[in-house]
Short mmCIF file of C-alpha atoms and ligand atoms in Angstrom, two decimals:
data_model
loop_
_atom_site.label_atom_id
_atom_site.label_comp_id
_atom_site.label_asym_id
_atom_site.label_seq_id
_atom_site.Cartn_x
_atom_site.Cartn_y
_atom_site.Cartn_z
CA MET A 1 38.95 29.20 26.52
CA ALA A 2 39.55 32.12 28.70
CA SER A 3 37.38 34.42 31.19
CA ARG A 4 36.65 37.69 29.80
CA ASN A 5 39.36 40.23 31.51
CA PRO A 6 42.56 41.76 30.32
CA LYS A 7 44.85 39.15 32.33
CA SER A 8 43.26 36.20 31.10
CA GLU A 9 43.01 37.37 27.55
CA ALA A 10 47.00 38.40 27.81
CA VAL A 11 47.69 34.88 29.16
CA TYR A 12 45.56 33.16 26.15
CA SER A 13 47.53 35.04 23.38
CA GLN A 14 50.77 34.16 24.99
CA LEU A 15 49.78 30.62 25.37
CA PHE A 16 48.14 30.51 21.85
CA ASN A 17 51.46 31.49 20.31
CA ALA A 18 53.52 29.29 22.50
CA LEU A 19 51.46 26.39 21.55
CA ARG A 20 51.56 27.19 17.83
CA ASP A 21 55.07 27.58 17.99
CA ALA A 22 55.74 24.37 19.40
CA GLY A 23 53.50 22.88 16.50
CA PHE A 24 50.39 21.92 18.45
CA ILE A 25 47.19 22.08 16.41
CA LEU A 26 44.96 24.33 18.17
CA SER A 27 41.09 23.75 17.44
CA SER A 28 37.79 24.52 19.61
CA LYS A 29 35.95 21.76 17.79
CA GLN A 30 37.32 18.32 18.68
CA PRO A 31 40.09 18.89 20.97
CA ASP A 32 42.13 16.28 22.88
CA ILE A 33 42.98 19.05 25.56
CA VAL A 34 41.04 21.82 26.78
CA ILE A 35 42.80 24.73 28.54
CA SER A 36 40.84 26.96 30.73
CA ILE A 37 42.18 30.42 31.65
CA GLY A 38 40.68 32.24 34.66
CA GLY A 39 39.64 30.55 37.88
CA ASP A 40 37.82 27.56 39.08
CA GLY A 41 34.70 29.05 37.94
CA MET A 42 36.13 29.37 34.24
CA LEU A 43 37.03 25.51 34.54
CA LEU A 44 33.40 24.75 35.41
CA SER A 45 32.23 26.70 32.02
CA ALA A 46 34.86 24.67 30.27
CA PHE A 47 33.73 21.50 31.73
CA HIS A 48 29.94 22.40 30.69
CA LYS A 49 31.31 23.49 27.15
CA TYR A 50 32.60 20.05 26.37
CA GLU A 51 30.68 17.83 28.61
CA HIS A 52 29.63 15.72 25.45
CA LEU A 53 33.34 15.07 25.04
CA LEU A 54 34.02 14.01 28.53
CA ASP A 55 35.05 10.48 27.50
CA THR A 56 37.87 11.87 25.15
CA VAL A 57 39.02 15.21 26.41
CA ARG A 58 41.39 16.07 29.02
CA PHE A 59 41.31 19.64 31.03
CA VAL A 60 44.29 21.95 32.17
CA GLY A 61 43.33 24.79 34.30
CA VAL A 62 45.52 27.79 34.55
CA HIS A 63 44.47 30.47 37.20
CA THR A 64 45.18 34.13 36.62
CA GLY A 65 44.76 34.73 40.37
CA HIS A 66 45.50 32.51 43.42
CA LEU A 67 45.94 28.72 43.04
CA GLY A 68 42.63 27.10 42.65
CA PHE A 69 41.06 23.76 43.01
CA TYR A 70 40.62 22.74 39.51
CA THR A 71 43.72 24.52 38.18
CA ASP A 72 47.40 23.29 38.15
CA TYR A 73 48.96 26.19 36.72
CA ARG A 74 49.55 30.06 37.44
CA ASP A 75 49.34 32.68 34.97
CA PHE A 76 53.48 32.99 35.26
CA GLU A 77 54.08 29.28 34.46
CA ILE A 78 53.09 29.22 30.94
CA ASP A 79 56.48 28.29 29.65
CA LYS A 80 56.23 25.23 32.30
CA LEU A 81 52.80 24.21 30.79
CA VAL A 82 54.12 24.25 27.13
CA GLU A 83 57.25 22.19 28.14
CA ASN A 84 54.88 19.71 30.22
CA LEU A 85 52.41 19.36 27.20
CA LYS A 86 55.39 18.48 24.74
CA MET A 87 56.17 15.74 26.96
CA ASP A 88 52.75 14.63 27.52
CA ARG A 89 51.94 10.96 26.88
CA GLY A 90 48.43 10.90 27.91
CA ALA A 91 48.64 10.49 31.55
CA LYS A 92 45.39 11.80 33.31
CA ILE A 93 43.96 12.19 36.68
CA SER A 94 40.10 11.52 37.10
CA TYR A 95 37.54 12.71 39.42
CA PRO A 96 33.94 11.78 39.99
CA VAL A 97 31.03 13.75 38.30
CA LEU A 98 27.53 13.97 39.55
CA ARG A 99 24.62 13.01 37.36
CA ILE A 100 21.19 14.44 38.22
CA VAL A 101 17.72 13.16 36.70
CA LEU A 102 15.13 15.34 37.13
CA GLN A 103 11.40 13.95 36.62
CA LEU A 104 8.31 16.15 36.17
CA LYS A 105 4.84 14.93 37.06
CA ASN A 106 4.05 14.57 33.41
CA GLY A 107 6.85 12.08 32.92
CA ASP A 108 9.17 14.34 31.35
CA LYS A 109 12.84 13.69 32.20
CA PHE A 110 15.68 16.29 32.17
CA THR A 111 19.52 14.99 33.04
CA TYR A 112 22.37 17.11 33.75
CA ARG A 113 25.92 16.53 34.88
CA ALA A 114 27.69 18.70 37.66
CA LEU A 115 31.54 18.88 38.53
CA ASN A 116 30.77 20.79 41.74
CA GLU A 117 27.37 20.52 42.94
CA ALA A 118 23.42 20.70 42.18
CA THR A 119 21.05 22.48 44.67
CA VAL A 120 17.13 22.10 44.73
CA LYS A 121 15.27 25.04 46.16
CA ARG A 122 11.50 26.11 46.36
CA LEU A 123 11.41 29.56 44.93
CA SER A 124 8.28 31.02 46.89
CA LYS A 125 8.17 29.39 50.27
CA THR A 126 9.82 26.83 52.73
CA MET A 127 10.58 23.78 50.87
CA VAL A 128 9.39 20.70 52.28
CA ALA A 129 10.70 17.50 50.56
CA ASP A 130 11.16 13.84 51.33
CA VAL A 131 14.67 12.70 51.11
CA MET A 132 15.33 9.14 49.87
CA ILE A 133 18.66 7.27 50.19
CA ASN A 134 18.38 4.19 48.06
CA GLN A 135 14.87 2.86 48.88
CA VAL A 136 14.98 4.29 52.51
CA HIS A 137 12.93 7.06 53.41
CA PHE A 138 15.48 9.05 55.35
CA GLU A 139 13.81 12.36 56.52
CA GLN A 140 11.35 15.19 55.60
CA PHE A 141 13.14 18.27 54.98
CA ARG A 142 12.04 21.81 55.62
CA GLY A 143 13.96 24.76 54.86
CA ASP A 144 15.79 26.71 51.75
CA GLY A 145 16.86 23.71 50.00
CA LEU A 146 19.32 20.63 49.47
CA SER A 147 22.82 20.57 47.98
CA VAL A 148 24.30 17.35 46.62
CA SER A 149 28.00 17.90 45.69
CA THR A 150 31.00 15.79 44.14
CA PRO A 151 34.13 15.48 46.20
CA THR A 152 35.86 18.16 44.52
CA GLY A 153 32.67 20.21 44.77
CA SER A 154 33.08 19.78 48.48
CA THR A 155 35.28 22.90 48.95
CA ALA A 156 32.67 24.91 47.02
CA TYR A 157 29.05 25.66 48.05
CA ASN A 158 29.12 22.43 50.26
CA LYS A 159 31.66 23.86 52.44
CA SER A 160 29.67 27.16 52.92
CA LEU A 161 27.22 25.12 54.02
CA GLY A 162 28.97 23.17 56.62
CA GLY A 163 29.71 20.07 54.92
CA ALA A 164 32.78 18.43 55.06
CA VAL A 165 35.58 18.63 52.57
CA LEU A 166 36.23 15.11 50.82
CA HIS A 167 39.82 14.16 49.09
CA PRO A 168 38.97 14.09 45.55
CA THR A 169 39.64 10.60 45.14
CA ILE A 170 36.99 9.22 47.19
CA GLU A 171 34.07 8.40 45.03
CA ALA A 172 31.02 9.58 46.99
CA LEU A 173 28.37 12.30 46.83
CA GLN A 174 27.64 14.54 49.85
CA LEU A 175 23.97 15.85 50.80
CA ALA A 176 24.14 19.04 52.56
CA GLU A 177 21.41 20.90 53.85
CA ILE A 178 20.39 24.70 53.21
CA ALA A 179 18.98 26.32 56.34
CA SER A 180 16.89 23.25 57.65
CA LEU A 181 14.29 24.16 59.99
CA ASN A 182 14.72 22.06 63.14
CA ASN A 183 12.40 22.27 66.29
CA ARG A 184 9.93 19.98 68.04
CA VAL A 185 7.97 19.09 64.96
CA TYR A 186 10.34 19.32 62.09
CA ARG A 187 13.49 17.17 62.37
CA THR A 188 16.38 16.50 60.01
CA LEU A 189 19.78 14.78 60.47
CA GLY A 190 21.30 18.70 60.63
CA SER A 191 24.61 17.18 59.57
CA SER A 192 25.75 16.51 56.13
CA VAL A 193 25.75 12.99 54.71
CA VAL A 194 28.40 11.24 52.71
CA VAL A 195 27.01 8.38 50.53
CA PRO A 196 29.20 5.74 48.59
CA LYS A 197 29.39 5.38 44.67
CA LYS A 198 26.49 3.05 44.29
CA ASP A 199 23.85 4.86 46.30
CA LYS A 200 21.54 6.88 44.90
CA ILE A 201 19.91 10.29 46.52
CA ALA A 202 16.51 11.41 45.87
CA ILE A 203 14.59 14.72 46.48
CA ILE A 204 10.76 14.42 46.40
CA PRO A 205 9.24 17.92 46.73
CA MET A 206 5.79 17.96 48.41
CA HIS A 207 4.14 21.09 46.96
CA ASN A 208 3.24 21.67 43.27
CA ASP A 209 5.10 24.71 42.94
CA ARG A 210 8.28 26.46 41.21
CA TYR A 211 11.63 25.07 42.23
CA SER A 212 15.05 26.04 41.07
CA LEU A 213 17.95 23.52 40.09
CA SER A 214 21.31 24.97 40.31
CA VAL A 215 23.74 22.89 38.14
CA ASP A 216 27.29 24.32 39.11
CA ASN A 217 27.05 27.85 37.80
CA LYS A 218 23.56 27.68 35.98
CA THR A 219 20.22 27.63 37.45
CA TYR A 220 16.89 26.25 35.66
CA VAL A 221 13.48 26.67 36.91
CA TYR A 222 10.55 23.83 36.94
CA ASP A 223 7.13 23.51 37.97
CA SER A 224 5.65 20.25 39.19
CA ILE A 225 8.60 18.16 39.82
CA GLU A 226 8.24 14.43 40.66
CA ALA A 227 11.42 13.80 42.03
CA VAL A 228 15.27 14.61 41.39
CA GLY A 229 17.71 11.68 41.61
CA PHE A 230 21.26 11.95 42.37
CA TYR A 231 24.09 9.55 41.19
CA LEU A 232 27.75 9.43 40.47
CA ASP A 233 28.32 9.65 36.67
CA ASN A 234 29.80 6.59 34.89
CA THR A 235 32.02 8.97 33.30
CA LYS A 236 34.60 11.12 35.28
CA ILE A 237 36.35 14.15 34.34
CA ASN A 238 39.93 13.91 33.24
CA PHE A 239 42.55 16.31 33.66
CA VAL A 240 46.25 16.25 32.25
CA ALA A 241 48.37 14.62 34.85
CA THR A 242 50.87 17.36 35.94
CA PRO A 243 54.28 16.26 37.08
CA SER A 244 54.61 18.69 39.71
CA HIS A 245 50.89 18.05 41.04
CA THR A 246 50.42 20.33 44.17
CA SER A 247 48.81 18.20 46.69
CA PHE A 248 45.01 18.65 47.66
CA TRP A 249 45.72 19.35 51.34
CA GLU A 250 48.17 22.18 50.23
CA ARG A 251 45.34 23.64 48.00
CA VAL A 252 42.83 23.37 51.01
CA LYS A 253 45.43 25.11 53.45
CA ASP A 254 46.22 27.59 50.95
CA ALA A 255 42.72 28.52 50.01
CA PHE A 256 41.19 28.28 53.72
CA ILE A 257 43.62 28.74 56.14
CA GLY A 258 46.84 30.61 54.91
CA ASP A 259 49.80 31.08 56.82
CA VAL A 260 48.52 32.03 60.20
CA ASP A 261 50.80 34.09 62.61
CA VAL A 262 51.13 32.25 66.06
P1 LIG B 301 31.19 32.72 41.64
O1 LIG B 301 30.04 33.06 42.78
O2 LIG B 301 31.93 33.71 40.74
O3 LIG B 301 32.37 31.96 42.42
C1 LIG B 301 32.24 31.14 43.47
C2 LIG B 301 33.52 30.96 44.23
O4 LIG B 301 33.80 29.57 44.33
C3 LIG B 301 34.60 31.54 43.39
O5 LIG B 301 35.79 32.14 44.21
C4 LIG B 301 35.29 30.32 42.80
O6 LIG B 301 36.76 30.23 42.64
C5 LIG B 301 35.10 29.28 43.88
N1 LIG B 301 34.97 27.68 43.59
C6 LIG B 301 34.38 27.30 42.35
N2 LIG B 301 34.59 25.73 42.51
C7 LIG B 301 35.31 25.66 43.47
C8 LIG B 301 35.72 24.40 44.20
N3 LIG B 301 35.62 23.36 43.61
N4 LIG B 301 36.29 24.36 45.38
C9 LIG B 301 36.69 25.64 45.98
N5 LIG B 301 36.22 26.74 45.45
C10 LIG B 301 35.75 26.82 44.43
O7 LIG B 301 30.52 31.38 40.68
P2 LIG B 301 31.01 30.52 39.66
O8 LIG B 301 32.62 30.82 39.61
O9 LIG B 301 30.45 30.47 38.59
O10 LIG B 301 31.16 29.19 40.40
C11 LIG B 301 29.96 28.80 40.68
C12 LIG B 301 29.94 27.93 42.05
O11 LIG B 301 29.89 28.91 42.94
C13 LIG B 301 29.08 26.71 42.24
O12 LIG B 301 29.41 25.54 41.83
C14 LIG B 301 28.94 26.87 43.80
O13 LIG B 301 29.91 25.68 44.45
C15 LIG B 301 29.65 28.10 44.19
N6 LIG B 301 28.50 29.04 45.01
C16 LIG B 301 28.74 29.10 46.41
C17 LIG B 301 28.27 29.71 47.24
C18 LIG B 301 28.53 29.86 48.58
O14 LIG B 301 29.51 29.59 49.06
N7 LIG B 301 27.52 30.34 49.45
C19 LIG B 301 26.85 30.10 46.67
C20 LIG B 301 26.30 29.74 45.40
C21 LIG B 301 27.41 29.32 44.77
P3 LIG B 301 37.39 31.27 41.44
O15 LIG B 301 37.38 32.49 42.13
O16 LIG B 301 38.74 30.37 41.29
O17 LIG B 301 36.57 30.89 40.16
MN1 LIG B 302 34.32 32.50 39.65
#
């Protein structure tokens, strides 16, 4: 699937023809491999479209701009991608996914999966919420909201919030504050927190009000939330292992530092 711009659509037809000529069966219903053409945002959309097939599907990202975090190929590397897919024997590289369970006061439950992060914000006023880590009441948060991110999501919204960049093979979740109020009365940790695989983070909003739950590139609105729980999902996202895999630190440098003239 490709994002809607002339460049992505041109890459799409070029790739489509090359794969068809190479004898691949091209189907959007039950794919073994999903190729996303666009940016990291496009890969997020592809992830959500094929979320129900996460166990069996492998993803490939083609970036039509700069090199991204979920994209191993650039738009001028279509031939290389087709060659690599011809030699493919099913090798994969997997990254953790976040599971979100939102429970309303009436008992209704909604579950989501996020590849980057989920955030909880109160729409009208300052959000006041208890933060639990496992069975420990960790803090009472006051501020705009809270974000829980995956390792691969650590370079996205989480980074703008002052969170740490985690290597994607570290199986952990990161809780980051969105503009917390800190003074003599209200106190939160201030820094982001990285919790291991088995730990659960829960956010319990204090007021009966409207809240937004953002899950990657989508936002949902709920009234009367009892609690929102965050876990590492049992299922990971699989990518087609690329022979010439760009190192994660290379990507971080390319995206955020570049080549600085000294
Ligand atoms: P968008 O607003 O169009 O793009 C957000 C930017 O984040 C794009 O430059 C995107 O790269 C990049 N990005 C996405 N995932 C990334 C990752 N894992 N590591 C580093 N950069 C990443 O929204 P979108 O494309 O639909 O993406 C949704 C994401 O935007 C959310 O999951 C959240 O992480 C992020 N976001 C960030 C802020 C913030 O930093 N203040 C606020 C809201 C949301 P591409 O150009 O390659 O697509
Ligand atoms: Mn985008």
